[in-house]
Coordinates of C-alpha atoms in Angstrom, one line a residue:
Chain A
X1053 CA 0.0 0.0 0.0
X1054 CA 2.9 2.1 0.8
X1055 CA 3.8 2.5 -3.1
X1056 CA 0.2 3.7 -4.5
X1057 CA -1.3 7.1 -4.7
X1058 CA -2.9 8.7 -2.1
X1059 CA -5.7 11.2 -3.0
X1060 CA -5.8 14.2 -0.2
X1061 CA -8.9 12.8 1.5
X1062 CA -6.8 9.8 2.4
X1063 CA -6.5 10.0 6.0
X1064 CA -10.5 10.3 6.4
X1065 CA -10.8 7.3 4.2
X1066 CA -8.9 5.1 7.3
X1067 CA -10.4 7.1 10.2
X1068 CA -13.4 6.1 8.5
X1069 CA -12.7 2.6 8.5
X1070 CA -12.8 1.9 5.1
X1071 CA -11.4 -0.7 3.1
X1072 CA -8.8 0.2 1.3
X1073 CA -7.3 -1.6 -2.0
X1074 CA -5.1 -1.2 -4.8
X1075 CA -7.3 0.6 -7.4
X1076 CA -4.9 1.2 -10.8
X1077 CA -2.1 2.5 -8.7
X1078 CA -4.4 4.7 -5.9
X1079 CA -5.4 3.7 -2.7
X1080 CA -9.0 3.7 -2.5
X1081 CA -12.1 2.2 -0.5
X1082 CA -13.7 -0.1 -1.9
X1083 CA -16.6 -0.3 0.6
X1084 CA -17.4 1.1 4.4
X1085 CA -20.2 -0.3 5.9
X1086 CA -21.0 -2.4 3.1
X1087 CA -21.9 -2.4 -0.5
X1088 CA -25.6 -2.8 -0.3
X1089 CA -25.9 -0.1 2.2
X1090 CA -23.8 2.1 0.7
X1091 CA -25.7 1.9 -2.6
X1092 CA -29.2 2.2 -0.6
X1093 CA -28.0 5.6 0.8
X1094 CA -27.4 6.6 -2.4
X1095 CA -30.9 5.9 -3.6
X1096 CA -33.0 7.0 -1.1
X1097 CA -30.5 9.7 0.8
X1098 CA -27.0 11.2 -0.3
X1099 CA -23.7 9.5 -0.6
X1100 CA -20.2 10.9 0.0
X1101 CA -17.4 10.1 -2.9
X1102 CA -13.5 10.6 -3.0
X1103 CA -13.4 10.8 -6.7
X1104 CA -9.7 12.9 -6.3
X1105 CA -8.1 9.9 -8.8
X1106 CA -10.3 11.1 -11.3
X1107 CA -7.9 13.4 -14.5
X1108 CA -8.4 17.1 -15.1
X1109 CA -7.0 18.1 -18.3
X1110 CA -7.6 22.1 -19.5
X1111 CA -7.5 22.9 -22.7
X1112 CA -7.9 26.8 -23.6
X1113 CA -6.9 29.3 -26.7
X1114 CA -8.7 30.8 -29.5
X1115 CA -8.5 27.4 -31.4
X1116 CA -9.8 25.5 -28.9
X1117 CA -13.1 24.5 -29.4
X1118 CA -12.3 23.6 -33.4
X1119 CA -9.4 21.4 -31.6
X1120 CA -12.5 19.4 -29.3
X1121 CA -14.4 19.2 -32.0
X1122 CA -11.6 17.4 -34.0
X1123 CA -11.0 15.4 -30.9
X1124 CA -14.4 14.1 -29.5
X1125 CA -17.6 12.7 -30.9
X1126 CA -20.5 15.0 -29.4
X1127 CA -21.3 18.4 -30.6
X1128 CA -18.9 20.4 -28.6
X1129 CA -20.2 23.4 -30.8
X1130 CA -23.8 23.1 -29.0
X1131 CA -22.4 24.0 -25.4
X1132 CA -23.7 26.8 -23.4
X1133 CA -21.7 29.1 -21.2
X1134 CA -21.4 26.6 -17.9
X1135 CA -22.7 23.9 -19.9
X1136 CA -21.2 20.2 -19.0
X1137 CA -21.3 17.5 -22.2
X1138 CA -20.4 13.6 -21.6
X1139 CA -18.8 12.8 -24.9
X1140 CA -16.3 10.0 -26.5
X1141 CA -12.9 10.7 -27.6
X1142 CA -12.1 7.7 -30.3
X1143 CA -9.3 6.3 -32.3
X1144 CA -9.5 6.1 -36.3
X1145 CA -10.9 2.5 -36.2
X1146 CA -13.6 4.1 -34.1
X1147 CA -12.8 2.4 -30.4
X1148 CA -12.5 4.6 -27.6
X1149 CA -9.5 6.2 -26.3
X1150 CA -11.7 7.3 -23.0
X1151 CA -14.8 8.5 -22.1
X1152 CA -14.8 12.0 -20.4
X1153 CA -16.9 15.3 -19.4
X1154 CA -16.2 18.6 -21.2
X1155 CA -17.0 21.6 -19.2
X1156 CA -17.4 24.9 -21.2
X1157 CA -16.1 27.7 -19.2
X1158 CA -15.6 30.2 -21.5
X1159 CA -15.3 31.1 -25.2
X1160 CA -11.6 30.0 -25.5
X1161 CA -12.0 27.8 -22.5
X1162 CA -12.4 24.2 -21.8
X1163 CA -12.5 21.9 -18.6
X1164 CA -12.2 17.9 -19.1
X1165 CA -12.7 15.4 -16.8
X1166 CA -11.4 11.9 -17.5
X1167 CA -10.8 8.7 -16.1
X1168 CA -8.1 8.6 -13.6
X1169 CA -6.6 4.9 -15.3
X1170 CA -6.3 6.8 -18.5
X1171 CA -5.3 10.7 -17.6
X1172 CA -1.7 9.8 -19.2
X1173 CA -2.6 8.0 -22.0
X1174 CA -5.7 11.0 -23.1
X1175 CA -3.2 13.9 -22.2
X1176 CA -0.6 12.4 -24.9
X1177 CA -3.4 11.6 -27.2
X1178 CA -4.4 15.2 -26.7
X1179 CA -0.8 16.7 -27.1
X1180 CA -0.2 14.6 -30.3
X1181 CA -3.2 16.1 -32.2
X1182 CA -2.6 19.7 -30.8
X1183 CA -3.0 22.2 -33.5
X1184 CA -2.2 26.0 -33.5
X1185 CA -4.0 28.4 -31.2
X1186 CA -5.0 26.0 -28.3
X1187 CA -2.8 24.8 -25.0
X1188 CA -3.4 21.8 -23.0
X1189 CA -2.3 21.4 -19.5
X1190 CA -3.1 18.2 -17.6
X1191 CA -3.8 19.6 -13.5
X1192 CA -5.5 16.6 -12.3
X1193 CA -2.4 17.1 -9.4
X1194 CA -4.1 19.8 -8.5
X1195 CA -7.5 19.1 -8.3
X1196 CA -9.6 17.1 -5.9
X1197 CA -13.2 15.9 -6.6
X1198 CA -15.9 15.2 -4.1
X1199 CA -19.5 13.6 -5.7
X1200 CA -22.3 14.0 -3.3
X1201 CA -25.4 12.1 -5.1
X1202 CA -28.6 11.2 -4.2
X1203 CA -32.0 12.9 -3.9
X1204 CA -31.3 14.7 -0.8
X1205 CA -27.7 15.7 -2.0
X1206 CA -29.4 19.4 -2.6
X1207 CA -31.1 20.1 0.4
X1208 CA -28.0 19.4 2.7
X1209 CA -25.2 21.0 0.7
X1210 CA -27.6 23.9 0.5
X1211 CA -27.6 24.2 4.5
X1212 CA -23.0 24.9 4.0
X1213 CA -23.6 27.6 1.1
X1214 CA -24.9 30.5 0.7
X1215 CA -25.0 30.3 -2.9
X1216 CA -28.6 28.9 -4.5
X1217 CA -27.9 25.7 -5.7
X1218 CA -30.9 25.5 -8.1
X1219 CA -29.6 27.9 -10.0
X1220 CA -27.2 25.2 -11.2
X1221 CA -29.6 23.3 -13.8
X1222 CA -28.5 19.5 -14.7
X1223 CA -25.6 19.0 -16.6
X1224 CA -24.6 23.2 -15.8
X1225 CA -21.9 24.0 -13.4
X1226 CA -21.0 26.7 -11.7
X1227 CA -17.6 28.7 -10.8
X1228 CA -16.4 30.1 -7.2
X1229 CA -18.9 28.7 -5.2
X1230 CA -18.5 29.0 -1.9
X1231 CA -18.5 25.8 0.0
X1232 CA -18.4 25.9 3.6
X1233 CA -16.1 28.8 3.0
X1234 CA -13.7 27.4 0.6
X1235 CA -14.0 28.4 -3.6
X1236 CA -15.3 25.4 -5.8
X1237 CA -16.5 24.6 -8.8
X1238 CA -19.5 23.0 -8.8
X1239 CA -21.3 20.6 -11.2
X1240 CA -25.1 19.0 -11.1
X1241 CA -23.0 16.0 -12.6
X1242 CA -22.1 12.4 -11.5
X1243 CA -22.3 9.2 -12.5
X1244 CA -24.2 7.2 -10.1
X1245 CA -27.9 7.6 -12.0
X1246 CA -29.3 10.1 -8.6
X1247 CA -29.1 13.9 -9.0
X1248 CA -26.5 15.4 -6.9
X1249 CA -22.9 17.6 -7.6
X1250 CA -19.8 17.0 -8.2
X1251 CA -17.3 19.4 -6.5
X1252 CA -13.9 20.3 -7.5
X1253 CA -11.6 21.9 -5.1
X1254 CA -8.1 22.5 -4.3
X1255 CA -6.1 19.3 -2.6
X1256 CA -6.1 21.5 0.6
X1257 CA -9.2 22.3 0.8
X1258 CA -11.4 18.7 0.3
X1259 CA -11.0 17.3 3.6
X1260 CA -12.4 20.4 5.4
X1261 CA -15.8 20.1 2.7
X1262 CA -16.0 16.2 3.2
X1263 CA -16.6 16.6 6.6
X1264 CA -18.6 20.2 6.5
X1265 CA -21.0 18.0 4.5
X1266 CA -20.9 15.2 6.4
X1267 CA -21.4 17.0 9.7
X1268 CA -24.1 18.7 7.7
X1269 CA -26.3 15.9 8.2
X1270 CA -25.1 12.6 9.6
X1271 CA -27.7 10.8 9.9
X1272 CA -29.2 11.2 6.1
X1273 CA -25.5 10.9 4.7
X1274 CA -23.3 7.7 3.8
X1275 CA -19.4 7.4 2.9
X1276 CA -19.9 5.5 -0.3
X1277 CA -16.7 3.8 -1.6
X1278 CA -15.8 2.2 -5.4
X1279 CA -17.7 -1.0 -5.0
X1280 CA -20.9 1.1 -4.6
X1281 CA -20.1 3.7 -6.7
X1282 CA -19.4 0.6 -9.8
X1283 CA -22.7 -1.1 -8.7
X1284 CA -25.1 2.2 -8.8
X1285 CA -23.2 3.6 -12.2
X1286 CA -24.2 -0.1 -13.9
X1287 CA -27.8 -0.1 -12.4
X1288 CA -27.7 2.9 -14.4
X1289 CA -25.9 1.7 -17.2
X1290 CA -23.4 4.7 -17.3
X1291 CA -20.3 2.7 -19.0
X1292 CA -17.0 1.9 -18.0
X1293 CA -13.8 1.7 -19.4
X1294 CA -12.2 -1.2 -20.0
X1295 CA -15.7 -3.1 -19.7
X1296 CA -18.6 -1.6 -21.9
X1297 CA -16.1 0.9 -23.6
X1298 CA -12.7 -0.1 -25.0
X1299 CA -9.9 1.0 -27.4
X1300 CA -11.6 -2.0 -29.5
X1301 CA -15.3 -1.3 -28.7
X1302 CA -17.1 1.4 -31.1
X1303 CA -19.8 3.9 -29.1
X1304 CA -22.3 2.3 -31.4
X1305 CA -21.9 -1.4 -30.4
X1306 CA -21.7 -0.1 -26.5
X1307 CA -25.4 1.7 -27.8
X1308 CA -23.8 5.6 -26.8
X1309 CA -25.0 6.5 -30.3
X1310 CA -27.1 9.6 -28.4
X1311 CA -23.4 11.5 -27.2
X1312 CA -22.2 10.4 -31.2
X1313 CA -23.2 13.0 -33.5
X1314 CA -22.5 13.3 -37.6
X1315 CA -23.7 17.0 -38.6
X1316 CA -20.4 18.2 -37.2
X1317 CA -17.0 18.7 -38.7
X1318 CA -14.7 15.9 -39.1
X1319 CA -13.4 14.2 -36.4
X1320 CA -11.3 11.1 -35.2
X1321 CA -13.0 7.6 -36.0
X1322 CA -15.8 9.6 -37.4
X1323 CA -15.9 7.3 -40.8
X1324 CA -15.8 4.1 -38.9
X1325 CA -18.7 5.5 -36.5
X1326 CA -20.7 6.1 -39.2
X1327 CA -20.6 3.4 -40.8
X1328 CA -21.4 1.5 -38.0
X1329 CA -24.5 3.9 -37.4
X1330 CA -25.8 3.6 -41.0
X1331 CA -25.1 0.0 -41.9
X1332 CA -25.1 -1.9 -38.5
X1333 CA -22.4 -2.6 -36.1
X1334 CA -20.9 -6.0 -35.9
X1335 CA -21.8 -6.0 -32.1
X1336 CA -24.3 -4.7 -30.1
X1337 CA -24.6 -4.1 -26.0
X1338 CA -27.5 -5.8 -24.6
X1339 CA -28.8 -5.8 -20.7
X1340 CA -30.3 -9.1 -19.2
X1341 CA -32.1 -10.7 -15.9
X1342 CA -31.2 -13.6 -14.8
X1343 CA -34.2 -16.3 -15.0
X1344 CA -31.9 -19.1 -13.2
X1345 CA -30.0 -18.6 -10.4
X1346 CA -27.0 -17.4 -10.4
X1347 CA -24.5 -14.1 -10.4
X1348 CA -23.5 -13.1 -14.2
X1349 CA -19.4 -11.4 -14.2
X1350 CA -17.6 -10.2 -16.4
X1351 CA -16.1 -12.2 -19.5
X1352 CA -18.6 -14.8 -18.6
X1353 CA -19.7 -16.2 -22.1
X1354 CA -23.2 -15.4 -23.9
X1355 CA -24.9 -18.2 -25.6
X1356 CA -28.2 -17.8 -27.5
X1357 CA -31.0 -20.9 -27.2
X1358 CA -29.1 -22.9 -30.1
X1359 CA -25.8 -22.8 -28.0
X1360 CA -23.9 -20.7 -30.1
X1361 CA -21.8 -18.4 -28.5
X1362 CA -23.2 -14.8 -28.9
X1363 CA -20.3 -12.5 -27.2
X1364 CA -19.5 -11.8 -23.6
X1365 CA -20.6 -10.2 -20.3
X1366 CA -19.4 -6.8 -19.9
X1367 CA -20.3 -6.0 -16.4
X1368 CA -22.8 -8.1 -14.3
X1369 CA -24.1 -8.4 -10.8
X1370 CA -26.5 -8.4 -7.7
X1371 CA -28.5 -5.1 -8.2
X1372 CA -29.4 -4.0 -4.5
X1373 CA -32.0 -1.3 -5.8
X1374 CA -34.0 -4.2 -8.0
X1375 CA -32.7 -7.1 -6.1
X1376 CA -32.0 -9.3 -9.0
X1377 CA -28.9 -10.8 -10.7
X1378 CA -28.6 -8.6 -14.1
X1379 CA -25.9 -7.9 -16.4
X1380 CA -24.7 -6.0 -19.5
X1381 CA -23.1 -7.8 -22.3
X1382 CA -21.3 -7.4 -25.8
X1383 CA -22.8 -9.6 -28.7
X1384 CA -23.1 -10.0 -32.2
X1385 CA -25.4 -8.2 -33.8
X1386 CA -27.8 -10.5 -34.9
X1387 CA -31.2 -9.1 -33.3
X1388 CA -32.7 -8.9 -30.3
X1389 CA -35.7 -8.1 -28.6
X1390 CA -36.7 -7.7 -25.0
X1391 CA -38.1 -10.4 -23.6
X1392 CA -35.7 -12.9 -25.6
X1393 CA -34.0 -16.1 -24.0
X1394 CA -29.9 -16.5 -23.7
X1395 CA -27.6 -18.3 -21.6
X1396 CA -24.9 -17.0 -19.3
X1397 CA -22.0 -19.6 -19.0
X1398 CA -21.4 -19.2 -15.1
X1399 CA -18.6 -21.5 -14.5
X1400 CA -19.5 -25.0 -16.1
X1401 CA -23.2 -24.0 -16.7
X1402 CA -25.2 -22.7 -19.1
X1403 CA -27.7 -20.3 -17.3
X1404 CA -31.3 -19.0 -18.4
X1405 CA -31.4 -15.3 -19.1
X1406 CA -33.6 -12.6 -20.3
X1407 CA -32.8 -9.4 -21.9
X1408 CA -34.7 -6.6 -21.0
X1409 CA -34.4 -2.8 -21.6
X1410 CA -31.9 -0.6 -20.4
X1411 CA -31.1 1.0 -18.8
X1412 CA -31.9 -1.3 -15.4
X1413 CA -32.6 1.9 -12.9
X1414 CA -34.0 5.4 -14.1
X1415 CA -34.6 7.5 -10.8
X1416 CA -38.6 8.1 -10.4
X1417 CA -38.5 12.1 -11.3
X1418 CA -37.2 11.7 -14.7
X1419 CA -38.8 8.6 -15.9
Chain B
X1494 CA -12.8 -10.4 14.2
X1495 CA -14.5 -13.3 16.2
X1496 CA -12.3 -16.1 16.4
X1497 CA -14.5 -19.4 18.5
X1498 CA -13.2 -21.8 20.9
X1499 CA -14.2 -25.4 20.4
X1500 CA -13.6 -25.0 16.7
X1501 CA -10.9 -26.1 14.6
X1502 CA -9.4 -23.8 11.1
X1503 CA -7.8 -23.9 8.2
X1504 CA -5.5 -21.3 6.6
X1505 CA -8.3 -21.2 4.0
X1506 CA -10.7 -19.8 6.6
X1507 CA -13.1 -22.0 7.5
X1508 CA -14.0 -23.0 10.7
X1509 CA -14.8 -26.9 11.8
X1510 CA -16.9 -28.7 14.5
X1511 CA -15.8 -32.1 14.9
X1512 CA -18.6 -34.4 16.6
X1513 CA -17.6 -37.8 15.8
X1514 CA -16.9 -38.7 12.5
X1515 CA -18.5 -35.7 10.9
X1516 CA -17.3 -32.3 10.3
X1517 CA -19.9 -29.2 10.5
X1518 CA -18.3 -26.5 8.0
X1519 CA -18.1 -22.9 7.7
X1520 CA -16.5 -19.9 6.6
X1521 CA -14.9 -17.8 10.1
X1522 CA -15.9 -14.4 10.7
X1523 CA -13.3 -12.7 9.2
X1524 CA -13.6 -14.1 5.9
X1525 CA -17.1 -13.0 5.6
X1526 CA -16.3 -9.5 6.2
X1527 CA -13.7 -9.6 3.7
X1528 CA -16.1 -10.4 1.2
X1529 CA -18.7 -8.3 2.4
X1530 CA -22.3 -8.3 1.8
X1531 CA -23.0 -12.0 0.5
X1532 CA -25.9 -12.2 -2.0
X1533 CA -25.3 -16.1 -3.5
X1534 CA -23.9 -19.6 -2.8
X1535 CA -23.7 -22.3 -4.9
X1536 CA -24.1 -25.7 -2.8
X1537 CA -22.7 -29.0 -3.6
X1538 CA -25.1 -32.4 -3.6
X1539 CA -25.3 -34.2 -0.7
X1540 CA -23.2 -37.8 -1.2
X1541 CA -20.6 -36.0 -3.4
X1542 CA -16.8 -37.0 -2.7
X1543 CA -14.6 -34.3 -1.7
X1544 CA -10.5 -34.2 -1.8
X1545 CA -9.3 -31.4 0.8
X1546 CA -8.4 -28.3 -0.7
X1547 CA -11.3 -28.8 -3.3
X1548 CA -13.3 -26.1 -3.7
X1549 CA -16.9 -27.1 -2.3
X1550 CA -18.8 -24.1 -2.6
X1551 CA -19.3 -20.8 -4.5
X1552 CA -19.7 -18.0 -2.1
X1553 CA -20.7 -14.6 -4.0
X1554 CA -20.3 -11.4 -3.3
X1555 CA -22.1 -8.0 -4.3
X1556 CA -18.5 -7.7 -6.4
X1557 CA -17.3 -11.1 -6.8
X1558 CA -17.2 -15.0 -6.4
X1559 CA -15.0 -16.8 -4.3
X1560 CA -14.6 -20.6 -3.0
X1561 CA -14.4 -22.2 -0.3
X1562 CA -12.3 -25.4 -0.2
X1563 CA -13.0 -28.2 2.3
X1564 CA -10.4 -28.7 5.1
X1565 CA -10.8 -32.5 4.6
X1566 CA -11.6 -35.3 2.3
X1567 CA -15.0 -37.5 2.9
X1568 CA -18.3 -37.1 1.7
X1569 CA -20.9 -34.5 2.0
X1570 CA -23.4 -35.7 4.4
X1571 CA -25.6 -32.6 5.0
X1572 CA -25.8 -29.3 2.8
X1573 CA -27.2 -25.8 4.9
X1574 CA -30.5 -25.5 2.0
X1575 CA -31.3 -22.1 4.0
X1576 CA -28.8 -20.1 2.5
X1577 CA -30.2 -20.8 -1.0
X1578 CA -32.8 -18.2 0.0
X1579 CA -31.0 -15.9 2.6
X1580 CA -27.5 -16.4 1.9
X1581 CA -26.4 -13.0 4.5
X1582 CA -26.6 -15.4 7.1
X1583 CA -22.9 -16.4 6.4
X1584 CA -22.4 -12.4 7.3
X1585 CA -24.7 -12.3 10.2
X1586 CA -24.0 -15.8 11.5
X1587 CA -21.1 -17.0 10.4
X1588 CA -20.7 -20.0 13.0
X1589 CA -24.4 -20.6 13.9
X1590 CA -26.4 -20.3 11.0
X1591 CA -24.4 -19.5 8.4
X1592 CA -22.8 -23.3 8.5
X1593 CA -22.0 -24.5 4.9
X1594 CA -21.8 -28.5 4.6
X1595 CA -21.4 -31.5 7.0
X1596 CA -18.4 -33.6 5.8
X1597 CA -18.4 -37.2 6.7
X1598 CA -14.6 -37.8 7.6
X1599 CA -12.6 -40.1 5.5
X1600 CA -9.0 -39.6 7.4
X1601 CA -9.6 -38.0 10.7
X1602 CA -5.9 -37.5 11.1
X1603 CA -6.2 -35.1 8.8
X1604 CA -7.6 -33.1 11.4
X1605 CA -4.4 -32.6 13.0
X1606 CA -3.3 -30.2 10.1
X1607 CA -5.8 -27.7 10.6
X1608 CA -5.1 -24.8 13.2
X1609 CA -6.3 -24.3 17.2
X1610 CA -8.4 -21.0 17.4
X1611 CA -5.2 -19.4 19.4
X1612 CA -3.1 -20.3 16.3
X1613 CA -5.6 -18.9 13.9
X1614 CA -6.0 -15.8 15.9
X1615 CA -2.0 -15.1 15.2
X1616 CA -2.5 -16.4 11.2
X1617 CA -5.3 -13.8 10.6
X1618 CA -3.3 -10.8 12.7
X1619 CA -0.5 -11.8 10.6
X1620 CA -2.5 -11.1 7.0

């Protein structure tokens, strides 16, 4: 443990009693009290994140914004003044170099967010296709990130600011908030499927806001660690890297073709993306139930009722919020429609499932 | 982490109870909290032979499956059905309730392997 990474929230994380592993080179919780808990409090409460690993990359200069569009697959174009976009950044052959969050925050200004296991590997990317006109500095050293999700995420930060938090619409942020007298900036983002913020600070300040909110309201507040946060982003069916996004996996096999968008100018893996759009991708990504019992993980195989082997299980698991065994999986695109039989190979067994739609969870004010 | 007397464990983490020339099974106390909230096990039949060190049963996780081995050879004599429909138990109970198989013994010296609760107490301070 001694060699990996320590976010700045660190110390809380033992004090707390959580359990802390080896997650891609940063020591991390994995859980507190428990998964299931942990996950429950997010639905029906608020949950407390350390997302400090995540990568912060700025990219600014009057060119830009025709630099992200070059870069990324969503309309970068389209973005208001405060305005937060998920989007894919892609290779030429279409497969994803990461997933990641563009904040707008001004004209010749741009703030991205991306996954902490790939921060190097999307700054380089980033640096090689640099053009005139724009810098890019990766400050994810700098920056610590605290998500607080759930439905009752608004009405307790609102009780450490004075700022009106409504005033920060979803997917909007906000700069030099004032959180229990520290300056943040402040996003109705996360990836957990609840509404909440995410909050980006300096390193020195995040302890100090972790436990402003916390103390805020103990008793309607959980620490939520990575096991929880994993479970209630796939309930949601928000993808992950490495599972239903890959340098090999195109947005429209892992069905993101909503965050791909043509009308724009070109842009890397554009042609293959297309393609894939207009013709049909070779693959497709599918949810399931499991009818039998047993757990679905991932790289378990995918059969369909003739035992041919279909593809592969992206992510699977217990879902807490709908209490059944459900999974997402990669498979060839032959046609499918809810309600259809296939088999999950769990160890030596070939195991009844049923695909259903996705996503699994949609919170009850925005269905 | 509760560690019992009376019991006899393996480096594997299970707990036995010996009571003549069966074994009662389970996983100890501290291996259910390092696999955390338990949601599935996979049982084995009753009359099926086991080696020790097989794995005998898949214990799952929220995040993940694991096995526990038997800490003999012999036969499986009795299976704990209950858990098919509340397997937390095994977190709640892990020495009571949360029991796993009865193993009829083959090679009771085998038993001599295994570890005193004093000497288990020392393995798991030592992980």
């Amino acid at each position: 443990m001694e060699n990996l990474k320590k976010t700045p929230l660190f110390g809380l994380h033992v004090e707390l009693k959580g359990k802390i592993v080896d997650f891609g080179g940063w020591a991390l919780p994995v859980q507190y009290t428990g998964i299931i808990d942990e996950v429950k409090g997010v639905r029906t409460q608020a949950g407390l994140f350390d997302v400090s690993h995540m990568g912060e990359i700025m990219v600014t200069g009057p060119n830009a914004l025709k630099f992200l569009q070059k870069m990324v697959t969503n309309n970068v174009e389209k973005l208001k003044y405060h305005q937060v976009q998920y989007t894919l950044m892609c290779y030429e052959n279409g497969g994803v170099v990461d997933d990641l969050l563009i904040y707008k925050l001004g004209d010749e200004k741009y703030f991205l967010v991306v996954n902490a296991s790939n921060v190097d590997k999307d700054y380089q990317w980033l640096l090689d296709h640099k053009i005139e006109g724009v810098e890019i500095e990766n400050i994810s050293g700098d920056v610590s990130q605290i998500a607080f999700q759930g439905p009752k995420a608004q009405e307790i930060l609102q009780t450490i600011t004075d700022y009106d938090l409504s005033n920060i619409k979803f997917f909007y942020c906000d700069e030099e908030v004032d959180i229990a007298g520290h300056k943040a900036l402040v996003s109705r983002t996360g990836y957990t499927g609840e509404d909440g913020f995410e909050i980006y600070c300096k390193n020195e300040d995040a302890p100090h806001i972790w436990n402003k909110i916390y103390q805020a309201d103990k008793d309607q507040i959980v620490h939520a660690g990575l096991g929880a946060r994993d479970t209630l982003r796939f309930e949601a069916c928000l993808p992950l890297y490495g599972h239903e996004i890959d340098k090999d996996i195109t947005p429209i096999e892992a069905s993101l073709k909503r965050f791909v968008k043509f009308k724009k100018p070109e842009y890397i893996g554009k042609e293959v993306i297309q393609r894939h759009a207009e013709e049909g991708a070779p693959r497709t990504t599918i949810g399931f139930k499991m009818i039998d019992r047993g757990i679905p993980r991932g790289d378990y195989p995918v059969y369909n009722p003739q035992g041919e082997e279909l593809g592969h299980v992206t992510t699977g698991s217990f879902s807490p919020t709908l209490n059944l065994n459900i999974g997402l999986a990669l498979v060839k695109n032959t046609g499918f429609n809810v309600g259809d039989e296939i088999f999950i190979g769990v160890r030596n067994r070939q195991l009844k499932a049923e695909i259903v739609n996705i996503p699994f969870y949609i919170r009850e004010d925005v269905k | 982490m509760a560690v019992r007397e009376g019991l006899l464990y393996s480096k594997d983490h299970e707990w036995i109870l010996v009571e003549g020339n069966k074994a009662k099974v389970g996983v100890t106390d501290y291996a259910q909290a390092q696999l955390g909230d338990i949601v599935f096990v996979e049982l084995p039949q009753e009359g099926d032979s086991v080696a020790k060190g097989d794995g005998i049963i898949v214990i799952e996780s929220v995040k993940a499956a694991a096995d526990a081995y038997s800490p003999v050879s012999g036969s499986i004599a009795e299976v704990n059905e209950d858990l098919m429909d509340a397997p937390e138990t095994i977190n709640e109970d892990p020495y009571e309730g949360g029991w796993l198989v009865v193993i009829e013994l083959d090679d009771e010296s085998e038993l001599e392997e295994l570890l005193s609760p004093e000497e288990y107490q020392g393995f798991i301070e030592e992980e």
